PDB file of C-alpha atoms in Angstrom:
ATOM      1  CA  MET A   8      25.576 -83.260  -0.287  1.00  0.00           C
ATOM      2  CA  GLU A   9      22.661 -84.564   1.762  1.00  0.00           C
ATOM      3  CA  HIS A  10      19.294 -82.913   2.277  1.00  0.00           C
ATOM      4  CA  PRO A  11      16.103 -84.095   3.993  1.00  0.00           C
ATOM      5  CA  ILE A  12      13.214 -84.479   1.554  1.00  0.00           C
ATOM      6  CA  LYS A  13      11.407 -81.177   1.020  1.00  0.00           C
ATOM      7  CA  ILE A  14       7.617 -81.293   0.827  1.00  0.00           C
ATOM      8  CA  LEU A  15       5.051 -78.654  -0.155  1.00  0.00           C
ATOM      9  CA  ILE A  16       1.550 -78.940   1.382  1.00  0.00           C
ATOM     10  CA  VAL A  17      -1.365 -77.484  -0.598  1.00  0.00           C
ATOM     11  CA  GLU A  18      -4.470 -77.783   1.620  1.00  0.00           C
ATOM     12  CA  ASP A  19      -7.176 -75.182   2.269  1.00  0.00           C
ATOM     13  CA  ASN A  20      -8.298 -76.576   5.621  1.00  0.00           C
ATOM     14  CA  VAL A  21      -5.778 -74.915   7.944  1.00  0.00           C
ATOM     15  CA  ILE A  22      -6.340 -77.391  10.791  1.00  0.00           C
ATOM     16  CA  ILE A  23      -5.701 -80.406   8.537  1.00  0.00           C
ATOM     17  CA  ALA A  24      -2.728 -78.631   6.936  1.00  0.00           C
ATOM     18  CA  ASP A  25      -1.111 -77.923  10.325  1.00  0.00           C
ATOM     19  CA  ASP A  26      -1.756 -81.499  11.424  1.00  0.00           C
ATOM     20  CA  MET A  27      -0.099 -82.806   8.252  1.00  0.00           C
ATOM     21  CA  GLN A  28       2.867 -80.512   8.779  1.00  0.00           C
ATOM     22  CA  SER A  29       3.355 -81.835  12.340  1.00  0.00           C
ATOM     23  CA  MET A  30       3.133 -85.447  11.134  1.00  0.00           C
ATOM     24  CA  LEU A  31       5.667 -84.824   8.363  1.00  0.00           C
ATOM     25  CA  GLU A  32       8.168 -82.998  10.570  1.00  0.00           C
ATOM     26  CA  GLU A  33       7.915 -85.715  13.207  1.00  0.00           C
ATOM     27  CA  ILE A  34       8.880 -88.328  10.574  1.00  0.00           C
ATOM     28  CA  GLY A  35      11.873 -86.213   9.493  1.00  0.00           C
ATOM     29  CA  TYR A  36      10.701 -84.538   6.281  1.00  0.00           C
ATOM     30  CA  GLU A  37      11.142 -80.795   5.772  1.00  0.00           C
ATOM     31  CA  VAL A  38       8.007 -78.784   4.980  1.00  0.00           C
ATOM     32  CA  VAL A  39       8.971 -76.078   2.482  1.00  0.00           C
ATOM     33  CA  ASP A  40       5.616 -74.302   2.814  1.00  0.00           C
ATOM     34  CA  ASN A  41       1.989 -74.823   3.680  1.00  0.00           C
ATOM     35  CA  VAL A  42      -0.376 -72.986   1.277  1.00  0.00           C
ATOM     36  CA  ILE A  43      -4.117 -72.904   0.597  1.00  0.00           C
ATOM     37  CA  VAL A  44      -4.568 -71.903  -3.066  1.00  0.00           C
ATOM     38  CA  TYR A  45      -3.283 -72.821  -6.525  1.00  0.00           C
ATOM     39  CA  GLU A  46      -1.561 -69.469  -7.138  1.00  0.00           C
ATOM     40  CA  GLN A  47       0.469 -69.662  -3.897  1.00  0.00           C
ATOM     41  CA  ALA A  48       1.569 -73.200  -4.745  1.00  0.00           C
ATOM     42  CA  VAL A  49       2.737 -72.135  -8.225  1.00  0.00           C
ATOM     43  CA  GLU A  50       4.785 -69.340  -6.619  1.00  0.00           C
ATOM     44  CA  VAL A  51       6.408 -71.660  -4.036  1.00  0.00           C
ATOM     45  CA  LEU A  52       7.315 -74.200  -6.736  1.00  0.00           C
ATOM     46  CA  LYS A  53       8.870 -71.464  -8.855  1.00  0.00           C
ATOM     47  CA  ASN A  54      11.078 -70.136  -6.044  1.00  0.00           C
ATOM     48  CA  ASN A  55      12.005 -73.198  -3.984  1.00  0.00           C
ATOM     49  CA  HIS A  56      13.474 -76.654  -4.291  1.00  0.00           C
ATOM     50  CA  VAL A  57      10.589 -79.088  -3.713  1.00  0.00           C
ATOM     51  CA  ASP A  58      10.919 -82.907  -3.823  1.00  0.00           C
ATOM     52  CA  LEU A  59       7.224 -83.838  -3.475  1.00  0.00           C
ATOM     53  CA  VAL A  60       3.848 -82.056  -3.264  1.00  0.00           C
ATOM     54  CA  LEU A  61       0.791 -83.095  -1.221  1.00  0.00           C
ATOM     55  CA  ILE A  62      -2.306 -81.607  -2.877  1.00  0.00           C
ATOM     56  CA  ASP A  63      -5.907 -81.337  -1.703  1.00  0.00           C
ATOM     57  CA  ILE A  64      -8.149 -81.729  -4.763  1.00  0.00           C
ATOM     58  CA  ILE A  65     -10.695 -79.066  -3.726  1.00  0.00           C
ATOM     59  CA  LEU A  66      -8.900 -75.780  -2.994  1.00  0.00           C
ATOM     60  CA  ALA A  67      -9.985 -72.301  -1.902  1.00  0.00           C
ATOM     61  CA  SER A  68      -9.370 -71.045  -5.436  1.00  0.00           C
ATOM     62  CA  ASP A  69     -11.075 -71.376  -8.824  1.00  0.00           C
ATOM     63  CA  LYS A  70      -8.294 -73.702  -9.890  1.00  0.00           C
ATOM     64  CA  THR A  71      -8.382 -77.125  -8.266  1.00  0.00           C
ATOM     65  CA  GLY A  72      -5.710 -79.513  -7.065  1.00  0.00           C
ATOM     66  CA  ILE A  73      -6.138 -81.338 -10.388  1.00  0.00           C
ATOM     67  CA  ASP A  74      -5.171 -78.118 -12.204  1.00  0.00           C
ATOM     68  CA  LEU A  75      -2.121 -77.906  -9.947  1.00  0.00           C
ATOM     69  CA  GLY A  76      -1.267 -81.548 -10.677  1.00  0.00           C
ATOM     70  CA  LYS A  77      -1.393 -80.736 -14.395  1.00  0.00           C
ATOM     71  CA  HIS A  78       0.853 -77.694 -13.867  1.00  0.00           C
ATOM     72  CA  ILE A  79       3.398 -79.839 -11.983  1.00  0.00           C
ATOM     73  CA  ARG A  80       3.338 -82.520 -14.693  1.00  0.00           C
ATOM     74  CA  ASP A  81       3.889 -79.891 -17.398  1.00  0.00           C
ATOM     75  CA  ALA A  82       6.498 -77.738 -15.665  1.00  0.00           C
ATOM     76  CA  TYR A  83       8.344 -79.904 -13.124  1.00  0.00           C
ATOM     77  CA  ASN A  84       9.726 -83.387 -12.840  1.00  0.00           C
ATOM     78  CA  ILE A  85       8.604 -84.158  -9.287  1.00  0.00           C
ATOM     79  CA  PRO A  86       6.027 -86.514  -7.760  1.00  0.00           C
ATOM     80  CA  PHE A  87       2.756 -85.372  -6.184  1.00  0.00           C
ATOM     81  CA  ILE A  88       0.081 -87.097  -4.095  1.00  0.00           C
ATOM     82  CA  PHE A  89      -3.587 -86.120  -3.998  1.00  0.00           C
ATOM     83  CA  VAL A  90      -4.994 -85.845  -0.482  1.00  0.00           C
ATOM     84  CA  THR A  91      -8.792 -85.681  -0.503  1.00  0.00           C
ATOM     85  CA  SER A  92     -12.055 -86.433   1.289  1.00  0.00           C
ATOM     86  CA  ASN A  93     -13.538 -87.444  -2.056  1.00  0.00           C
ATOM     87  CA  SER A  94     -13.120 -91.017  -3.199  1.00  0.00           C
ATOM     88  CA  ASP A  95     -16.173 -91.088  -5.480  1.00  0.00           C
ATOM     89  CA  LYS A  96     -15.710 -92.546  -8.949  1.00  0.00           C
ATOM     90  CA  ALA A  97     -15.961 -89.209 -10.808  1.00  0.00           C
ATOM     91  CA  THR A  98     -13.286 -87.524  -8.652  1.00  0.00           C
ATOM     92  CA  VAL A  99     -10.949 -90.511  -8.909  1.00  0.00           C
ATOM     93  CA  GLU A 100     -11.398 -90.701 -12.712  1.00  0.00           C
ATOM     94  CA  ASN A 101     -10.742 -86.969 -12.998  1.00  0.00           C
ATOM     95  CA  ALA A 102      -7.669 -87.224 -10.757  1.00  0.00           C
ATOM     96  CA  LYS A 103      -6.274 -90.102 -12.816  1.00  0.00           C
ATOM     97  CA  THR A 104      -6.048 -87.867 -15.905  1.00  0.00           C
ATOM     98  CA  VAL A 105      -2.996 -86.055 -14.449  1.00  0.00           C
ATOM     99  CA  LYS A 106      -1.328 -89.291 -13.264  1.00  0.00           C
ATOM    100  CA  PRO A 107      -0.732 -88.580  -9.550  1.00  0.00           C
ATOM    101  CA  ASP A 108       1.972 -90.590  -7.792  1.00  0.00           C
ATOM    102  CA  GLY A 109      -0.407 -91.395  -4.936  1.00  0.00           C
ATOM    103  CA  TYR A 110      -3.964 -90.870  -3.686  1.00  0.00           C
ATOM    104  CA  LEU A 111      -4.645 -90.541   0.023  1.00  0.00           C
ATOM    105  CA  VAL A 112      -8.193 -90.380   1.403  1.00  0.00           C
ATOM    106  CA  LYS A 113      -8.891 -88.323   4.545  1.00  0.00           C
ATOM    107  CA  PRO A 114      -8.947 -88.954   7.418  1.00  0.00           C
ATOM    108  CA  PHE A 115      -5.598 -90.769   7.520  1.00  0.00           C
ATOM    109  CA  GLU A 116      -2.988 -91.672  10.098  1.00  0.00           C
ATOM    110  CA  GLN A 117       0.681 -90.662  10.151  1.00  0.00           C
ATOM    111  CA  GLN A 118       1.657 -94.158   8.983  1.00  0.00           C
ATOM    112  CA  ASP A 119      -0.587 -93.824   5.895  1.00  0.00           C
ATOM    113  CA  LEU A 120       1.035 -90.505   5.007  1.00  0.00           C
ATOM    114  CA  TYR A 121       4.527 -91.915   5.541  1.00  0.00           C
ATOM    115  CA  THR A 122       3.877 -95.005   3.414  1.00  0.00           C
ATOM    116  CA  SER A 123       2.276 -92.999   0.583  1.00  0.00           C
ATOM    117  CA  ILE A 124       5.256 -90.627   0.426  1.00  0.00           C
ATOM    118  CA  GLU A 125       7.806 -93.449   0.568  1.00  0.00           C
ATOM    119  CA  ILE A 126       6.144 -95.386  -2.222  1.00  0.00           C
ATOM    120  CA  ALA A 127       5.600 -92.286  -4.378  1.00  0.00           C
ATOM    121  CA  LEU A 128       9.260 -91.290  -4.096  1.00  0.00           C
ATOM    122  CA  SER A 129      10.451 -94.835  -4.572  1.00  0.00           C
ATOM    123  CA  ASN A 130       8.441 -95.327  -7.741  1.00  0.00           C
ATOM    124  CA  PHE A 131       9.295 -91.956  -9.135  1.00  0.00           C
ATOM    125  CA  ASN A 132      12.405 -91.935 -11.256  1.00  0.00           C
ATOM    126  CA  TYR A 133      13.238 -88.491 -12.631  1.00  0.00           C
ATOM    127  CA  ALA A 134      15.249 -89.757 -15.544  1.00  0.00           C
ATOM    128  CA  LYS A 135      13.287 -92.816 -16.690  1.00  0.00           C
ATOM    129  CA  LYS A 136      10.043 -93.030 -14.799  1.00  0.00           C
ATOM    130  CA  SER A 137       8.848 -96.025 -16.758  1.00  0.00           C
ATOM    131  CA  GLU A 138      11.868 -98.045 -15.694  1.00  0.00           C
ATOM    132  CA  SER A 139      11.230 -97.569 -12.003  1.00  0.00           C
ATOM    133  CA  LYS A 140       9.899-101.000 -11.232  1.00  0.00           C
ATOM    134  CA  GLU A 141      10.969-102.346  -7.918  1.00  0.00           C
ATOM    135  CA  ILE A 142      10.274-101.934  -4.264  1.00  0.00           C
ATOM    136  CA  ALA A 143      12.696-104.323  -2.625  1.00  0.00           C
ATOM    137  CA  GLY A 144      11.578-106.364   0.361  1.00  0.00           C
ATOM    138  CA  ASN A 145       8.817-105.242   2.677  1.00  0.00           C
ATOM    139  CA  GLU A 146      10.853-103.342   5.257  1.00  0.00           C
ATOM    140  CA  GLY A 147       9.742 -99.746   5.738  1.00  0.00           C
ATOM    141  CA  ASP A 148      13.171 -98.420   4.852  1.00  0.00           C
ATOM    142  CA  SER A 149      13.524-100.336   1.606  1.00  0.00           C
ATOM    143  CA  PHE A 150      11.076 -98.152  -0.334  1.00  0.00           C
ATOM    144  CA  MET A 151      13.074 -94.964  -0.190  1.00  0.00           C
ATOM    145  CA  SER A 152      16.508 -96.490  -0.197  1.00  0.00           C
ATOM    146  CA  ASN A 153      15.751 -97.564  -3.758  1.00  0.00           C
ATOM    147  CA  SER A 154      14.562 -94.184  -4.932  1.00  0.00           C
ATOM    148  CA  VAL A 155      16.658 -92.949  -7.838  1.00  0.00           C
ATOM    149  CA  LEU A 156      16.773 -89.419  -9.166  1.00  0.00           C
ATOM    150  CA  LYS A 157      18.544 -88.063 -12.225  1.00  0.00           C
ATOM    151  CA  ASP A 158      21.767 -87.166 -10.387  1.00  0.00           C
ATOM    152  CA  SER A 159      21.297 -88.659  -6.950  1.00  0.00           C
ATOM    153  CA  ILE A 160      19.698 -91.351  -4.813  1.00  0.00           C
ATOM    154  CA  PHE A 161      17.718 -91.261  -1.554  1.00  0.00           C
ATOM    155  CA  VAL A 162      19.058 -93.199   1.419  1.00  0.00           C
ATOM    156  CA  LYS A 163      17.731 -93.507   4.934  1.00  0.00           C
ATOM    157  CA  LYS A 164      19.717 -92.728   8.067  1.00  0.00           C
ATOM    158  CA  GLN A 165      17.796 -93.012  11.348  1.00  0.00           C
ATOM    159  CA  HIS A 166      14.486 -91.231  10.654  1.00  0.00           C
ATOM    160  CA  LEU A 167      15.675 -89.009   7.822  1.00  0.00           C
ATOM    161  CA  TYR A 168      15.889 -89.721   4.132  1.00  0.00           C
ATOM    162  CA  TYR A 169      18.903 -88.061   2.567  1.00  0.00           C
ATOM    163  CA  ARG A 170      19.588 -87.229  -1.033  1.00  0.00           C
ATOM    164  CA  ILE A 171      23.140 -88.221  -1.973  1.00  0.00           C
ATOM    165  CA  GLN A 172      24.690 -87.035  -5.217  1.00  0.00           C
ATOM    166  CA  PHE A 173      26.094 -89.958  -7.219  1.00  0.00           C
ATOM    167  CA  GLY A 174      29.452 -88.203  -7.389  1.00  0.00           C
ATOM    168  CA  ASP A 175      29.713 -88.214  -3.578  1.00  0.00           C
ATOM    169  CA  ILE A 176      29.410 -92.017  -3.341  1.00  0.00           C
ATOM    170  CA  GLN A 177      32.905 -93.497  -3.119  1.00  0.00           C
ATOM    171  CA  PHE A 178      32.190 -97.203  -2.767  1.00  0.00           C
ATOM    172  CA  ILE A 179      29.481 -99.635  -1.665  1.00  0.00           C
ATOM    173  CA  LYS A 180      30.224-102.750   0.366  1.00  0.00           C
ATOM    174  CA  ALA A 181      27.891-105.749   0.644  1.00  0.00           C
ATOM    175  CA  ASP A 182      27.355-107.089   4.161  1.00  0.00           C
ATOM    176  CA  ASN A 183      24.782-109.914   4.301  1.00  0.00           C
ATOM    177  CA  VAL A 184      21.400-108.448   3.349  1.00  0.00           C
ATOM    178  CA  TYR A 185      22.647-104.876   3.782  1.00  0.00           C
ATOM    179  CA  LEU A 186      24.829-102.597   1.726  1.00  0.00           C
ATOM    180  CA  GLU A 187      27.103-100.022   3.288  1.00  0.00           C
ATOM    181  CA  VAL A 188      27.059 -96.896   1.094  1.00  0.00           C
ATOM    182  CA  ASN A 189      30.227 -94.865   1.777  1.00  0.00           C
ATOM    183  CA  THR A 190      30.545 -91.162   1.012  1.00  0.00           C
ATOM    184  CA  VAL A 191      33.527 -88.967   1.906  1.00  0.00           C
ATOM    185  CA  ASP A 192      32.435 -88.560   5.518  1.00  0.00           C
ATOM    186  CA  LYS A 193      29.398 -90.796   6.125  1.00  0.00           C
ATOM    187  CA  LYS A 194      28.117 -94.363   5.865  1.00  0.00           C
ATOM    188  CA  PHE A 195      24.534 -95.364   5.153  1.00  0.00           C
ATOM    189  CA  LEU A 196      22.978 -98.817   5.453  1.00  0.00           C
ATOM    190  CA  VAL A 197      20.631 -99.882   2.668  1.00  0.00           C
ATOM    191  CA  ARG A 198      18.720-103.132   2.346  1.00  0.00           C
ATOM    192  CA  SER A 199      19.292-104.340  -1.218  1.00  0.00           C
ATOM    193  CA  PRO A 200      21.212-106.952  -3.232  1.00  0.00           C
ATOM    194  CA  LEU A 201      24.454-105.510  -4.630  1.00  0.00           C
ATOM    195  CA  LYS A 202      23.630-106.262  -8.284  1.00  0.00           C
ATOM    196  CA  ASP A 203      20.210-104.555  -8.016  1.00  0.00           C
ATOM    197  CA  TYR A 204      21.821-101.470  -6.544  1.00  0.00           C
ATOM    198  CA  LEU A 205      24.447-101.377  -9.286  1.00  0.00           C
ATOM    199  CA  GLU A 206      21.632-101.064 -11.856  1.00  0.00           C
ATOM    200  CA  LYS A 207      20.516 -97.815 -10.221  1.00  0.00           C
ATOM    201  CA  LEU A 208      23.919 -96.155 -10.524  1.00  0.00           C
ATOM    202  CA  PRO A 209      25.453 -94.391 -13.548  1.00  0.00           C
ATOM    203  CA  LYS A 210      27.125 -97.024 -15.706  1.00  0.00           C
ATOM    204  CA  ASN A 211      30.074 -94.851 -16.721  1.00  0.00           C
ATOM    205  CA  LYS A 212      31.201 -94.328 -13.096  1.00  0.00           C
ATOM    206  CA  PHE A 213      30.236 -97.344 -11.005  1.00  0.00           C
ATOM    207  CA  TYR A 214      31.621-100.843 -11.484  1.00  0.00           C
ATOM    208  CA  ARG A 215      31.556-104.129  -9.621  1.00  0.00           C
ATOM    209  CA  ALA A 216      35.189-104.317  -8.495  1.00  0.00           C
ATOM    210  CA  HIS A 217      34.726-107.528  -6.504  1.00  0.00           C
ATOM    211  CA  LYS A 218      31.824-109.791  -5.549  1.00  0.00           C
ATOM    212  CA  SER A 219      31.274-107.647  -2.418  1.00  0.00           C
ATOM    213  CA  TYR A 220      32.109-104.161  -3.708  1.00  0.00           C
ATOM    214  CA  ILE A 221      30.878-101.521  -6.131  1.00  0.00           C
ATOM    215  CA  VAL A 222      33.289 -98.630  -6.633  1.00  0.00           C
ATOM    216  CA  ASN A 223      33.098 -95.163  -8.143  1.00  0.00           C
ATOM    217  CA  VAL A 224      36.130 -95.091 -10.456  1.00  0.00           C
ATOM    218  CA  ASP A 225      36.472 -91.320  -9.995  1.00  0.00           C
ATOM    219  CA  HIS A 226      37.494 -91.931  -6.364  1.00  0.00           C
ATOM    220  CA  ILE A 227      40.237 -94.521  -6.918  1.00  0.00           C
ATOM    221  CA  ASP A 228      43.463 -93.136  -5.356  1.00  0.00           C
ATOM    222  CA  ALA A 229      45.824 -96.088  -5.920  1.00  0.00           C
ATOM    223  CA  ILE A 230      45.967 -99.606  -7.348  1.00  0.00           C
ATOM    224  CA  ASN A 231      48.141-102.726  -7.087  1.00  0.00           C
ATOM    225  CA  SER A 232      47.684-106.267  -8.367  1.00  0.00           C
ATOM    226  CA  LYS A 233      45.082-107.232  -5.742  1.00  0.00           C
ATOM    227  CA  ASP A 234      43.532-104.034  -4.391  1.00  0.00           C
ATOM    228  CA  ILE A 235      42.558-100.468  -5.034  1.00  0.00           C
ATOM    229  CA  MET A 236      42.571 -97.690  -2.473  1.00  0.00           C
ATOM    230  CA  ILE A 237      39.708 -95.255  -1.994  1.00  0.00           C
ATOM    231  CA  ASN A 238      39.879 -92.724   0.839  1.00  0.00           C
ATOM    232  CA  ASN A 239      42.499 -94.806   2.721  1.00  0.00           C
ATOM    233  CA  THR A 240      40.355 -97.950   2.461  1.00  0.00           C
ATOM    234  CA  LEU A 241      41.836-100.995   0.739  1.00  0.00           C
ATOM    235  CA  ILE A 242      39.278-102.711  -1.472  1.00  0.00           C
ATOM    236  CA  PRO A 243      39.948-106.141  -3.042  1.00  0.00           C
ATOM    237  CA  ILE A 244      39.472-106.356  -6.797  1.00  0.00           C
ATOM    238  CA  SER A 245      38.704-109.184  -9.192  1.00  0.00           C
ATOM    239  CA  LYS A 246      41.014-110.134 -12.056  1.00  0.00           C
ATOM    240  CA  ASP A 247      38.488-108.813 -14.595  1.00  0.00           C
ATOM    241  CA  PHE A 248      38.215-105.476 -12.845  1.00  0.00           C
ATOM    242  CA  LYS A 249      42.005-105.137 -12.604  1.00  0.00           C
ATOM    243  CA  GLU A 250      42.272-105.729 -16.366  1.00  0.00           C
ATOM    244  CA  PHE A 251      39.472-103.252 -17.020  1.00  0.00           C
ATOM    245  CA  ILE A 252      41.104-100.529 -14.887  1.00  0.00           C
ATOM    246  CA  ILE A 253      44.553-101.045 -16.395  1.00  0.00           C
ATOM    247  CA  SER A 254      43.184-100.922 -19.957  1.00  0.00           C
ATOM    248  CA  SER A 255      41.200 -97.769 -19.053  1.00  0.00           C
ATOM    249  CA  MET A 256      44.340 -96.124 -17.663  1.00  0.00           C
ATOM    250  CA  ASN A 257      46.246 -96.994 -20.829  1.00  0.00           C
ATOM    251  CA  SER A 258      43.573 -95.848 -23.275  1.00  0.00           C
TER     252      SER A 258
END
């Protein structure tokens, strides 16, 4: 299933918070909530699905944004970005202790916010954060299209970034510099080499069936000596892949 990225804003200046919310919604993100203190943020995180948090460092509560960053690191596996007017050395050093996924200094433009979120999500890998190491190309859409989560991947369609469960991906077709990611009822275009994309997918499900195709073996409906069929689409297969599939069926 696909869902726009859900963002929580934690900012005690209501005017700035509302401005951020407008910017985010215009880009196509969904704002889960817009809160001003640590305690409210903890409550929202507990009761809602949140993909990323934007946190002001100085909040209208005894606990700061850095405390909230620590809470997120300890209790959740999601990225967060500090948004602050303070870029002095002491604040930055203090902020670094909780390893934020981004640091945005006010005032900022919509493009700055957009880029920070894209890069934070792209670099954040729920399962193996340390292995998240590439931002392909320099196109705006390449950041998020490479963002891998534990059970899903983000892909861009028009101005929205969708989360697609790995199990819903049927096959991926290479077309020049783009890949066409096919789910049961939708297609998404992603800018990436096929072999790089294959590395992001679960190895027990996805295989290179042909130089131009990756397939999810769970979706194969039929096979002959030259092709497989997935969702009424005939996909050519290599000799190696045919041998692999036949031996898998026999084992």
